[in-house]
Amino acid sequence: MGQQWLYGSAEGAIAARQTFGALTSYALAKAKTRPADSVIIDEATGRPVPCGNKPLAAVFDADETLIWNVGSMRWFAMQGKDFDPATWDQWEKTGTGKALAMPGALEAMAALRAAGITPIANTNRSTANAKGSEATLAAAGLGDFKHGETLFLMGDDATGSSKDMRRATIAARWCVVAMAGDQLGDFRNAFNKPELPPLQRRTLATAAPYDGLWGNGWFLFANPVYGPSIRGGFDDIFPAETHWEPDTL
Amino acid sequence: MGQQWLYGSAEGAIAARQTFGALTSYALAKAKTRPADSVIIDEATGRPVPCGNKPLAAVFDADETLIWNVGSMRWFAMQGKDFDPATWDQWEKTGTGKALAMPGALEAMAALRAAGITPIANTNRSTANAKGSEATLAAAGLGDFKHGETLFLMGDDATGSSKDMRRATIAARWCVVAMAGDQLGDFRNAFNKPELPPLQRRTLATAAPYDGLWGNGWFLFANPVYGPSIRGGFDDIFPAETHWEPDTL
């Protein structure tokens, strides 16, 4: 169902276009007046990183944010698998041309670049497969993402799948006017708590002082196919006070 | 998976909030200058209905747009059913208090009303259960939706589940500055073609002259749980040119 909605449906494509449209409008408006702060949080202070005179950028996750991994997702689905790390590693190496730009991504990249905002990818694809991921993004029409400059990968530093240190590296060089992803870890690793019960995790990610950033600097893409959002049993996701049953059947 | 994402996850809640935020910003900006046209299409001419001096409104689908039907959805999931019309009929009658406002809906209703924009619901809940649906919307905190005035239901006219004639009725009385739903039929019945292959249906809904309305007057909410978006086999949703398989396993 998630795959049908995300990869096949008009509704899934329109939702992605809407999010790219909102991000582009926001970033272009911000760029006009050069904001004082990046939308990247300094995890040592909890405050945004100052922009200074740094050049403008927008930071994107890659998978299911810039690109639809339709080649590998079809393979996994046909095997009846959710995910397999060895197959994914091959996909990073050889998937070039078999991933598609997300609906609205090409228009967004063009509009951002025309406004002097550099798109940067911060993804948990592996440093070892940098060439494959650079080629996959380019073949999807998304333009140049260059490892170490505009493409940041898992293995670039010693902190594994957390993207916080890579965000700090990016924010040290760039004034980041917008950030986008399909997972909470694309915004702050402190939100990425798959071990928390879903409703507690929701409360954490939508609490002050960061809640106002959603849709205002931070843009989340719907991904009902994989990730820590796909968790929980009936009692975890349906609050007890909403339990209902029909009188007669 | 769709239910976990939509009803349980931080990501699903954030996506809904973002869409309500974008709609509210758009509607408030439009209201300031009174637009010439509604965002409702006159299906006889293909052109927007003129606003004249009509009062301002925003039109919403109800289910999975204003309200989360968590009571009935949990019941269906526990029975291993997708849907059952007799149970749904009871839900419309007796579900009051067991449906929740969608994340961001309460803030959006308050902001629209404060700006002089009346929220109107156009839903395929049944005319026979008008009282139940009025009570369900009110109990979720969404305010007054009154049948025939600000609540339009299936059975209000002779055209069944098509919402086009109800939209015409609404646009004859109101200047509609924004419209929202989780299904293509919430915007134009001509898009609501479950019989079309998914990729053709996507092309239809994102083609000129209406494509520019998505995110600009029309706002779609992600619903990976039910509806005509949940269709198609592997070959329908994954284009042949993106087929891929690993070299070795």
Tab-separated table of C-alpha atoms in Angstrom:
chain	number	residue	atom	x	y	z
A	1	MET	CA	0.000	0.000	0.000
A	2	GLY	CA	2.750	2.463	0.901
A	3	GLN	CA	4.616	1.665	-2.326
A	4	GLN	CA	1.442	2.014	-4.409
A	5	TRP	CA	0.768	5.408	-2.878
A	6	LEU	CA	4.338	6.734	-2.968
A	7	TYR	CA	5.610	5.466	-6.307
A	8	GLY	CA	2.447	4.893	-8.325
A	9	SER	CA	-0.289	7.296	-7.401
A	10	ALA	CA	-1.174	10.777	-8.567
A	11	GLU	CA	-1.679	11.665	-4.903
A	12	GLY	CA	1.885	10.621	-3.933
A	13	ALA	CA	3.374	12.627	-6.794
A	14	ILE	CA	1.261	15.689	-5.995
A	15	ALA	CA	2.241	15.557	-2.307
A	16	ALA	CA	5.935	15.576	-3.289
A	17	ARG	CA	5.421	18.458	-5.742
A	18	GLN	CA	3.608	20.470	-3.075
A	19	THR	CA	6.482	20.007	-0.622
A	20	PHE	CA	9.099	21.012	-3.199
A	21	GLY	CA	6.961	24.024	-4.110
A	22	ALA	CA	6.651	25.150	-0.488
A	23	LEU	CA	10.398	24.673	0.087
A	24	THR	CA	11.310	26.626	-3.047
A	25	SER	CA	9.022	29.552	-2.182
A	26	TYR	CA	10.397	29.643	1.339
A	27	ALA	CA	14.067	29.421	0.289
A	28	LEU	CA	13.764	32.084	-2.421
A	29	ALA	CA	12.030	34.498	-0.051
A	30	LYS	CA	14.722	33.919	2.602
A	31	ALA	CA	17.565	34.315	0.117
A	32	LYS	CA	16.333	37.790	-0.857
A	33	THR	CA	17.020	39.186	2.593
A	34	ARG	CA	19.882	36.880	3.705
A	35	PRO	CA	18.778	35.382	7.011
A	36	ALA	CA	20.923	35.796	10.148
A	37	ASP	CA	20.818	32.066	10.905
A	38	SER	CA	20.962	28.719	9.154
A	39	VAL	CA	18.096	26.266	9.736
A	40	ILE	CA	20.744	23.856	11.075
A	41	ILE	CA	20.845	23.561	14.856
A	42	ASP	CA	24.181	23.667	16.711
A	43	GLU	CA	23.700	20.587	18.894
A	44	ALA	CA	26.112	21.955	21.526
A	45	THR	CA	23.946	25.013	22.205
A	46	GLY	CA	20.529	24.098	20.784
A	47	ARG	CA	20.647	27.360	18.791
A	48	PRO	CA	20.792	27.828	15.001
A	49	VAL	CA	24.235	28.221	13.425
A	50	PRO	CA	24.807	31.869	12.349
A	51	CYS	CA	25.009	32.586	8.604
A	52	GLY	CA	27.680	35.298	8.574
A	53	ASN	CA	28.742	35.927	4.989
A	54	LYS	CA	28.620	32.278	3.958
A	55	PRO	CA	27.150	31.373	0.540
A	56	LEU	CA	23.519	30.191	0.424
A	57	ALA	CA	22.604	26.498	0.352
A	58	ALA	CA	19.645	24.122	0.802
A	59	VAL	CA	20.312	20.672	2.303
A	60	PHE	CA	18.460	17.556	1.129
A	61	ASP	CA	18.437	13.927	2.057
A	62	ALA	CA	18.875	11.853	-1.123
A	63	ASP	CA	16.744	8.675	-0.928
A	64	GLU	CA	12.984	9.314	-1.197
A	65	THR	CA	13.705	13.055	-0.993
A	66	LEU	CA	15.672	13.896	-4.157
A	67	ILE	CA	15.330	10.486	-5.800
A	68	TRP	CA	12.813	7.693	-5.968
A	69	ASN	CA	14.654	4.381	-5.654
A	70	VAL	CA	12.191	2.592	-7.889
A	71	GLY	CA	14.743	0.100	-9.266
A	72	SER	CA	15.746	-1.339	-5.905
A	73	MET	CA	12.285	-0.950	-4.352
A	74	ARG	CA	10.736	-3.044	-7.117
A	75	TRP	CA	13.437	-5.681	-6.586
A	76	PHE	CA	12.851	-5.817	-2.842
A	77	ALA	CA	9.079	-5.971	-3.337
A	78	MET	CA	9.336	-8.814	-5.858
A	79	GLN	CA	11.550	-10.758	-3.429
A	80	GLY	CA	9.047	-10.136	-0.633
A	81	LYS	CA	11.762	-8.329	1.333
A	82	ASP	CA	11.646	-5.005	3.117
A	83	PHE	CA	15.367	-4.361	2.832
A	84	ASP	CA	18.676	-6.171	2.496
A	85	PRO	CA	21.980	-4.340	3.140
A	86	ALA	CA	24.061	-6.317	0.595
A	87	THR	CA	21.551	-5.641	-2.198
A	88	TRP	CA	21.358	-1.990	-1.206
A	89	ASP	CA	25.155	-1.736	-1.401
A	90	GLN	CA	24.979	-3.004	-4.986
A	91	TRP	CA	22.173	-0.548	-5.721
A	92	GLU	CA	24.385	2.344	-4.603
A	93	LYS	CA	27.101	1.098	-6.963
A	94	THR	CA	25.063	0.063	-10.030
A	95	GLY	CA	21.652	1.756	-9.803
A	96	THR	CA	22.597	4.731	-11.978
A	97	GLY	CA	19.788	5.463	-14.427
A	98	LYS	CA	17.303	3.270	-12.556
A	99	ALA	CA	16.392	5.878	-9.925
A	100	LEU	CA	14.056	8.727	-10.816
A	101	ALA	CA	14.031	12.324	-9.660
A	102	MET	CA	11.198	12.858	-7.166
A	103	PRO	CA	8.234	14.752	-8.683
A	104	GLY	CA	9.009	18.450	-8.425
A	105	ALA	CA	12.724	17.929	-7.664
A	106	LEU	CA	14.042	19.052	-11.055
A	107	GLU	CA	12.036	22.287	-10.980
A	108	ALA	CA	13.151	22.932	-7.392
A	109	MET	CA	16.865	22.356	-8.160
A	110	ALA	CA	16.641	24.724	-11.142
A	111	ALA	CA	14.848	27.449	-9.180
A	112	LEU	CA	17.247	27.213	-6.215
A	113	ARG	CA	20.361	27.334	-8.416
A	114	ALA	CA	18.943	30.275	-10.409
A	115	ALA	CA	18.512	32.132	-7.106
A	116	GLY	CA	22.110	31.454	-6.065
A	117	ILE	CA	21.204	28.714	-3.572
A	118	THR	CA	23.387	25.601	-3.868
A	119	PRO	CA	21.615	22.246	-3.349
A	120	ILE	CA	23.601	19.933	-1.073
A	121	ALA	CA	22.837	16.272	-0.342
A	122	ASN	CA	23.411	14.754	3.126
A	123	THR	CA	22.629	11.039	2.837
A	124	ASN	CA	23.351	7.759	4.584
A	125	ARG	CA	24.559	6.241	1.355
A	126	SER	CA	28.136	5.070	1.941
A	127	THR	CA	31.373	7.000	1.383
A	128	ALA	CA	32.764	3.871	-0.323
A	129	ASN	CA	30.122	4.208	-3.060
A	130	ALA	CA	30.509	7.963	-3.605
A	131	LYS	CA	31.016	7.635	-7.353
A	132	GLY	CA	27.851	5.593	-7.795
A	133	SER	CA	25.735	8.043	-5.822
A	134	GLU	CA	27.173	11.059	-7.664
A	135	ALA	CA	26.330	9.311	-10.960
A	136	THR	CA	22.842	8.273	-9.794
A	137	LEU	CA	21.920	11.849	-8.822
A	138	ALA	CA	23.306	13.227	-12.101
A	139	ALA	CA	21.569	10.564	-14.233
A	140	ALA	CA	18.244	11.447	-12.595
A	141	GLY	CA	18.740	14.981	-13.919
A	142	LEU	CA	19.395	16.561	-10.531
A	143	GLY	CA	22.746	18.104	-11.521
A	144	ASP	CA	26.157	17.975	-9.898
A	145	PHE	CA	26.532	16.701	-6.374
A	146	LYS	CA	30.253	16.291	-5.608
A	147	HIS	CA	31.515	14.244	-2.673
A	148	GLY	CA	33.054	16.434	0.038
A	149	GLU	CA	31.700	19.622	-1.509
A	150	THR	CA	27.965	19.229	-2.149
A	151	LEU	CA	27.510	15.532	-1.271
A	152	PHE	CA	28.003	14.225	2.277
A	153	LEU	CA	27.896	10.481	2.966
A	154	MET	CA	27.909	7.966	5.821
A	155	GLY	CA	31.592	7.355	6.579
A	156	ASP	CA	32.670	10.953	5.998
A	157	ASP	CA	33.215	11.164	9.755
A	158	ALA	CA	33.313	8.725	12.671
A	159	THR	CA	29.685	9.203	13.781
A	160	GLY	CA	28.033	6.634	11.533
A	161	SER	CA	24.401	7.130	10.545
A	162	SER	CA	23.926	10.322	12.588
A	163	LYS	CA	23.889	13.255	10.201
A	164	ASP	CA	24.522	15.863	12.929
A	165	MET	CA	28.292	16.182	12.450
A	166	ARG	CA	27.883	16.352	8.668
A	167	ARG	CA	25.264	19.080	9.192
A	168	ALA	CA	27.775	20.954	11.378
A	169	THR	CA	30.407	20.635	8.632
A	170	ILE	CA	27.933	21.991	6.072
A	171	ALA	CA	26.735	24.839	8.304
A	172	ALA	CA	30.361	25.894	8.921
A	173	ARG	CA	30.707	26.561	5.189
A	174	TRP	CA	27.214	27.533	4.097
A	175	CYS	CA	24.196	29.606	5.113
A	176	VAL	CA	21.499	26.914	4.931
A	177	VAL	CA	18.117	28.486	4.144
A	178	ALA	CA	16.102	25.248	3.931
A	179	MET	CA	16.475	21.579	4.825
A	180	ALA	CA	14.419	18.598	3.623
A	181	GLY	CA	14.117	14.869	4.187
A	182	ASP	CA	11.681	12.004	4.714
A	183	GLN	CA	12.968	10.938	8.153
A	184	LEU	CA	13.343	12.850	11.426
A	185	GLY	CA	17.088	12.095	11.420
A	186	ASP	CA	17.354	14.338	8.360
A	187	PHE	CA	16.725	17.301	10.676
A	188	ARG	CA	18.193	16.448	14.116
A	189	ASN	CA	19.559	13.111	15.274
A	190	ALA	CA	17.964	13.798	18.670
A	191	PHE	CA	14.562	13.239	16.990
A	192	ASN	CA	15.618	9.931	15.450
A	193	LYS	CA	14.540	7.630	18.254
A	194	PRO	CA	13.164	4.416	16.780
A	195	GLU	CA	13.204	2.919	20.278
A	196	LEU	CA	10.598	5.401	21.582
A	197	PRO	CA	6.880	4.506	21.462
A	198	PRO	CA	5.472	6.233	18.325
A	199	LEU	CA	3.272	8.743	20.139
A	200	GLN	CA	6.154	9.822	22.427
A	201	ARG	CA	8.422	10.191	19.401
A	202	ARG	CA	5.778	12.365	17.770
A	203	THR	CA	5.558	14.584	20.864
A	204	LEU	CA	9.356	14.940	20.939
A	205	ALA	CA	9.593	16.051	17.302
A	206	THR	CA	6.717	18.517	17.442
A	207	ALA	CA	7.567	20.257	20.745
A	208	ALA	CA	8.961	23.761	21.290
A	209	PRO	CA	11.383	25.309	20.523
A	210	TYR	CA	11.758	23.546	17.157
A	211	ASP	CA	8.109	22.888	16.236
A	212	GLY	CA	7.799	26.163	14.346
A	213	LEU	CA	10.461	25.056	11.859
A	214	TRP	CA	8.257	22.406	10.207
A	215	GLY	CA	7.117	23.995	6.969
A	216	ASN	CA	9.234	27.056	7.820
A	217	GLY	CA	12.769	26.038	6.952
A	218	TRP	CA	12.326	22.305	7.542
A	219	PHE	CA	10.310	20.386	4.952
A	220	LEU	CA	9.302	16.752	5.424
A	221	PHE	CA	8.420	14.469	2.508
A	222	ALA	CA	5.844	11.707	3.031
A	223	ASN	CA	7.430	8.236	2.948
A	224	PRO	CA	5.046	5.509	4.120
A	225	VAL	CA	7.373	2.761	2.801
A	226	TYR	CA	10.356	2.508	5.170
A	227	GLY	CA	12.100	4.035	8.155
A	228	PRO	CA	11.435	4.541	11.881
A	229	SER	CA	8.017	6.036	11.047
A	230	ILE	CA	6.786	2.520	10.197
A	231	ARG	CA	6.520	1.219	13.760
A	232	GLY	CA	4.052	0.233	16.423
A	233	GLY	CA	1.144	-2.103	17.052
A	234	PHE	CA	-2.545	-1.215	17.358
A	235	ASP	CA	-2.214	-0.080	20.975
A	236	ASP	CA	0.789	2.103	20.164
A	237	ILE	CA	-0.870	4.104	17.417
A	238	PHE	CA	-4.559	4.194	18.427
A	239	PRO	CA	-5.089	6.045	21.743
A	240	ALA	CA	-7.280	4.155	24.240
A	241	GLU	CA	-9.788	7.011	24.448
A	242	THR	CA	-10.587	6.589	20.731
A	243	HIS	CA	-11.352	2.857	20.846
A	244	TRP	CA	-14.698	2.150	19.200
A	245	GLU	CA	-16.719	-0.755	17.971
A	246	PRO	CA	-20.009	-1.043	16.096
A	247	ASP	CA	-23.176	-1.847	18.068
A	248	THR	CA	-24.287	-4.571	15.695
A	249	LEU	CA	-22.523	-6.376	12.862
B	1	MET	CA	2.454	0.297	7.126
B	2	GLY	CA	0.233	3.095	5.830
B	3	GLN	CA	-1.697	3.176	9.117
B	4	GLN	CA	1.516	3.227	11.165
B	5	TRP	CA	2.810	6.164	9.128
B	6	LEU	CA	-0.441	8.146	8.960
B	7	TYR	CA	-1.896	7.675	12.439
B	8	GLY	CA	1.138	6.815	14.551
B	9	SER	CA	4.273	8.483	13.312
B	10	ALA	CA	5.825	11.866	13.941
B	11	GLU	CA	6.430	12.075	10.196
B	12	GLY	CA	2.731	11.587	9.331
B	13	ALA	CA	1.690	14.254	11.839
B	14	ILE	CA	4.343	16.693	10.607
B	15	ALA	CA	3.299	16.180	6.973
B	16	ALA	CA	-0.314	17.062	7.879
B	17	ARG	CA	0.780	20.125	9.860
B	18	GLN	CA	2.901	21.321	6.945
B	19	THR	CA	-0.044	21.051	4.555
B	20	PHE	CA	-2.380	22.919	6.918
B	21	GLY	CA	0.304	25.577	7.373
B	22	ALA	CA	0.773	26.046	3.627
B	23	LEU	CA	-3.000	26.204	3.079
B	24	THR	CA	-3.476	28.754	5.856
B	25	SER	CA	-0.687	31.031	4.582
B	26	TYR	CA	-2.081	30.831	1.070
B	27	ALA	CA	-5.696	31.484	2.088
B	28	LEU	CA	-4.852	34.420	4.363
B	29	ALA	CA	-2.729	36.076	1.670
B	30	LYS	CA	-5.521	35.617	-0.902
B	31	ALA	CA	-8.193	36.933	1.448
B	32	LYS	CA	-6.305	40.201	1.900
B	33	THR	CA	-6.753	41.171	-1.746
B	34	ARG	CA	-10.024	39.308	-2.507
B	35	PRO	CA	-9.286	37.118	-5.546
B	36	ALA	CA	-11.349	37.456	-8.733
B	37	ASP	CA	-11.970	33.703	-8.910
B	38	SER	CA	-12.724	30.755	-6.652
B	39	VAL	CA	-10.394	27.745	-6.815
B	40	ILE	CA	-13.478	25.700	-7.794
B	41	ILE	CA	-13.685	24.853	-11.500
B	42	ASP	CA	-16.968	25.326	-13.387
B	43	GLU	CA	-17.120	21.906	-15.070
B	44	ALA	CA	-19.268	23.285	-17.912
B	45	THR	CA	-16.572	25.732	-19.024
B	46	GLY	CA	-13.385	24.405	-17.451
B	47	ARG	CA	-12.835	27.879	-15.966
B	48	PRO	CA	-12.822	28.961	-12.302
B	49	VAL	CA	-16.106	30.231	-10.843
B	50	PRO	CA	-15.961	34.043	-10.358
B	51	CYS	CA	-15.950	35.372	-6.766
B	52	GLY	CA	-18.065	38.506	-7.202
B	53	ASN	CA	-18.925	39.872	-3.761
B	54	LYS	CA	-19.494	36.473	-2.196
B	55	PRO	CA	-18.167	35.835	1.339
B	56	LEU	CA	-14.834	34.007	1.698
B	57	ALA	CA	-14.633	30.272	2.359
B	58	ALA	CA	-12.206	27.333	2.317
B	59	VAL	CA	-13.543	23.888	1.359
B	60	PHE	CA	-12.304	20.697	3.034
B	61	ASP	CA	-12.981	17.026	2.670
B	62	ALA	CA	-13.757	15.580	6.127
B	63	ASP	CA	-12.278	12.073	6.450
B	64	GLU	CA	-8.465	12.008	6.692
B	65	THR	CA	-8.463	15.754	5.899
B	66	LEU	CA	-10.189	17.430	8.854
B	67	ILE	CA	-10.478	14.307	11.009
B	68	TRP	CA	-8.538	11.143	11.636
B	69	ASN	CA	-10.988	8.239	11.817
B	70	VAL	CA	-8.875	6.378	14.332
B	71	GLY	CA	-11.841	4.669	16.037
B	72	SER	CA	-13.148	2.936	12.929
B	73	MET	CA	-9.704	2.401	11.391
B	74	ARG	CA	-8.532	0.514	14.463
B	75	TRP	CA	-11.695	-1.597	14.331
B	76	PHE	CA	-11.209	-2.430	10.638
B	77	ALA	CA	-7.505	-3.224	11.209
B	78	MET	CA	-8.277	-5.533	14.143
B	79	GLN	CA	-10.868	-7.366	12.008
B	80	GLY	CA	-8.330	-7.675	9.176
B	81	LYS	CA	-10.684	-5.713	6.918
B	82	ASP	CA	-9.952	-2.785	4.648
B	83	PHE	CA	-13.493	-1.424	4.770
B	84	ASP	CA	-17.071	-2.479	5.321
B	85	PRO	CA	-19.975	-0.180	4.357
B	86	ALA	CA	-22.355	-1.297	7.143
B	87	THR	CA	-19.720	-0.698	9.833
B	88	TRP	CA	-18.839	2.665	8.292
B	89	ASP	CA	-22.517	3.666	8.398
B	90	GLN	CA	-22.542	2.950	12.129
B	91	TRP	CA	-19.300	4.912	12.510
B	92	GLU	CA	-20.940	7.973	10.938
B	93	LYS	CA	-23.817	7.629	13.411
B	94	THR	CA	-21.963	6.710	16.625
B	95	GLY	CA	-18.298	7.666	16.208
B	96	THR	CA	-18.622	11.069	17.883
B	97	GLY	CA	-15.689	11.618	20.216
B	98	LYS	CA	-13.705	8.720	18.766
B	99	ALA	CA	-12.337	10.670	15.773
B	100	LEU	CA	-9.476	13.132	16.264
B	101	ALA	CA	-8.782	16.440	14.558
B	102	MET	CA	-5.943	16.018	12.051
B	103	PRO	CA	-2.655	17.525	13.312
B	104	GLY	CA	-2.705	21.228	12.462
B	105	ALA	CA	-6.454	21.306	11.738
B	106	LEU	CA	-7.486	23.170	14.892
B	107	GLU	CA	-4.891	25.918	14.355
B	108	ALA	CA	-5.928	26.193	10.694
B	109	MET	CA	-9.665	26.475	11.480
B	110	ALA	CA	-8.958	29.188	14.073
B	111	ALA	CA	-6.710	31.191	11.729
B	112	LEU	CA	-9.153	30.951	8.807
B	113	ARG	CA	-12.150	32.000	10.914
B	114	ALA	CA	-10.178	34.899	12.449
B	115	ALA	CA	-9.437	36.103	8.892
B	116	GLY	CA	-13.123	35.976	7.922
B	117	ILE	CA	-12.773	32.759	5.890
B	118	THR	CA	-15.510	30.206	6.652
B	119	PRO	CA	-14.424	26.543	6.678
B	120	ILE	CA	-16.857	24.320	4.752
B	121	ALA	CA	-16.810	20.509	4.608
B	122	ASN	CA	-17.720	18.607	1.414
B	123	THR	CA	-17.655	14.914	2.275
B	124	ASN	CA	-19.027	11.599	1.050
B	125	ARG	CA	-20.468	10.844	4.450
B	126	SER	CA	-24.197	10.324	3.999
B	127	THR	CA	-26.992	12.893	4.212
B	128	ALA	CA	-28.930	10.390	6.343
B	129	ASN	CA	-26.235	10.628	9.036
B	130	ALA	CA	-25.894	14.420	8.982
B	131	LYS	CA	-26.391	14.779	12.734
B	132	GLY	CA	-23.665	12.260	13.523
B	133	SER	CA	-21.164	13.942	11.256
B	134	GLU	CA	-21.955	17.407	12.582
B	135	ALA	CA	-21.425	16.063	16.116
B	136	THR	CA	-18.203	14.215	15.175
B	137	LEU	CA	-16.644	17.353	13.679
B	138	ALA	CA	-17.682	19.458	16.680
B	139	ALA	CA	-16.458	16.869	19.220
B	140	ALA	CA	-13.054	16.842	17.518
B	141	GLY	CA	-12.846	20.565	18.274
B	142	LEU	CA	-13.237	21.703	14.680
B	143	GLY	CA	-16.199	23.997	15.362
B	144	ASP	CA	-19.608	24.271	13.736
B	145	PHE	CA	-20.274	22.558	10.438
B	146	LYS	CA	-24.010	22.764	9.704
B	147	HIS	CA	-25.684	20.573	7.089
B	148	GLY	CA	-26.816	22.559	4.049
B	149	GLU	CA	-24.858	25.642	5.105
B	150	THR	CA	-21.260	24.647	5.849
B	151	LEU	CA	-21.529	20.850	5.569
B	152	PHE	CA	-22.320	19.100	2.259
B	153	LEU	CA	-22.948	15.358	2.157
B	154	MET	CA	-23.484	12.486	-0.269
B	155	GLY	CA	-27.202	12.491	-0.981
B	156	ASP	CA	-27.578	16.274	-0.983
B	157	ASP	CA	-28.130	16.004	-4.746
B	158	ALA	CA	-28.739	13.207	-7.245
B	159	THR	CA	-25.095	12.806	-8.363
B	160	GLY	CA	-23.946	10.337	-5.727
B	161	SER	CA	-20.275	10.281	-4.784
B	162	SER	CA	-19.221	12.963	-7.267
B	163	LYS	CA	-18.575	16.165	-5.369
B	164	ASP	CA	-18.740	18.389	-8.471
B	165	MET	CA	-22.361	19.504	-8.101
B	166	ARG	CA	-21.884	20.175	-4.380
B	167	ARG	CA	-18.803	22.228	-5.275
B	168	ALA	CA	-20.940	24.200	-7.758
B	169	THR	CA	-23.535	24.805	-5.049
B	170	ILE	CA	-20.821	26.039	-2.681
B	171	ALA	CA	-19.123	28.241	-5.316
B	172	ALA	CA	-22.484	29.859	-6.143
B	173	ARG	CA	-22.650	31.131	-2.566
B	174	TRP	CA	-19.004	31.569	-1.567
B	175	CYS	CA	-15.676	32.857	-2.858
B	176	VAL	CA	-13.546	29.759	-2.214
B	177	VAL	CA	-9.915	30.760	-1.632
B	178	ALA	CA	-8.552	27.269	-0.892
B	179	MET	CA	-9.642	23.651	-1.219
B	180	ALA	CA	-8.178	20.554	0.457
B	181	GLY	CA	-8.585	16.787	0.474
B	182	ASP	CA	-6.752	13.464	0.439
B	183	GLN	CA	-8.272	12.144	-2.816
B	184	LEU	CA	-8.328	13.571	-6.353
B	185	GLY	CA	-12.137	13.549	-6.283
B	186	ASP	CA	-11.927	16.240	-3.611
B	187	PHE	CA	-10.781	18.646	-6.348
B	188	ARG	CA	-12.441	17.573	-9.624
B	189	ASN	CA	-14.436	14.417	-10.282
B	190	ALA	CA	-12.788	14.248	-13.721
B	191	PHE	CA	-9.525	13.317	-11.933
B	192	ASN	CA	-11.184	10.561	-9.896
B	193	LYS	CA	-10.621	7.689	-12.297
B	194	PRO	CA	-9.867	4.531	-10.322
B	195	GLU	CA	-10.239	2.537	-13.554
B	196	LEU	CA	-7.224	4.243	-15.183
B	197	PRO	CA	-3.741	2.684	-14.861
B	198	PRO	CA	-1.982	4.569	-12.020
B	199	LEU	CA	0.641	6.310	-14.165
B	200	GLN	CA	-2.025	7.549	-16.630
B	201	ARG	CA	-4.133	8.796	-13.736
B	202	ARG	CA	-1.098	10.661	-12.419
B	203	THR	CA	-0.508	12.287	-15.808
B	204	LEU	CA	-4.169	13.351	-16.006
B	205	ALA	CA	-4.138	15.043	-12.594
B	206	THR	CA	-0.843	16.860	-13.071
B	207	ALA	CA	-1.406	18.196	-16.605
B	208	ALA	CA	-2.101	21.772	-17.713
B	209	PRO	CA	-4.168	23.853	-17.234
B	210	TYR	CA	-4.821	22.734	-13.637
B	211	ASP	CA	-1.341	21.543	-12.590
B	212	GLY	CA	-0.385	24.946	-11.206
B	213	LEU	CA	-3.172	24.769	-8.627
B	214	TRP	CA	-1.501	22.032	-6.535
B	215	GLY	CA	-0.008	23.862	-3.577
B	216	ASN	CA	-1.532	27.103	-4.917
B	217	GLY	CA	-5.171	26.920	-3.958
B	218	TRP	CA	-5.464	23.130	-3.944
B	219	PHE	CA	-3.809	21.286	-1.061
B	220	LEU	CA	-3.534	17.501	-0.949
B	221	PHE	CA	-3.052	15.563	2.299
B	222	ALA	CA	-1.050	12.319	2.249
B	223	ASN	CA	-3.265	9.261	2.844
B	224	PRO	CA	-1.468	5.979	2.141
B	225	VAL	CA	-4.259	3.973	3.833
B	226	TYR	CA	-7.271	3.938	1.479
B	227	GLY	CA	-8.740	5.294	-1.730
B	228	PRO	CA	-8.046	5.057	-5.476
B	229	SER	CA	-4.395	5.990	-4.845
B	230	ILE	CA	-3.861	2.482	-3.431
B	231	ARG	CA	-3.902	0.614	-6.738
B	232	GLY	CA	-1.688	-1.221	-9.179
B	233	GLY	CA	0.703	-4.153	-9.392
B	234	PHE	CA	4.480	-4.029	-9.790
B	235	ASP	CA	4.321	-3.440	-13.536
B	236	ASP	CA	1.800	-0.621	-13.127
B	237	ILE	CA	3.840	1.428	-10.698
B	238	PHE	CA	7.469	0.668	-11.652
B	239	PRO	CA	8.292	1.848	-15.211
B	240	ALA	CA	10.057	-0.793	-17.340
B	241	GLU	CA	13.058	1.461	-17.952
B	242	THR	CA	13.820	1.482	-14.209
B	243	HIS	CA	13.861	-2.295	-13.729
B	244	TRP	CA	17.032	-3.360	-11.952
B	245	GLU	CA	18.482	-6.384	-10.263
B	246	PRO	CA	21.681	-7.006	-8.300
B	247	ASP	CA	24.603	-8.684	-10.103
B	248	THR	CA	25.232	-11.169	-7.330
B	249	LEU	CA	23.271	-12.135	-4.239
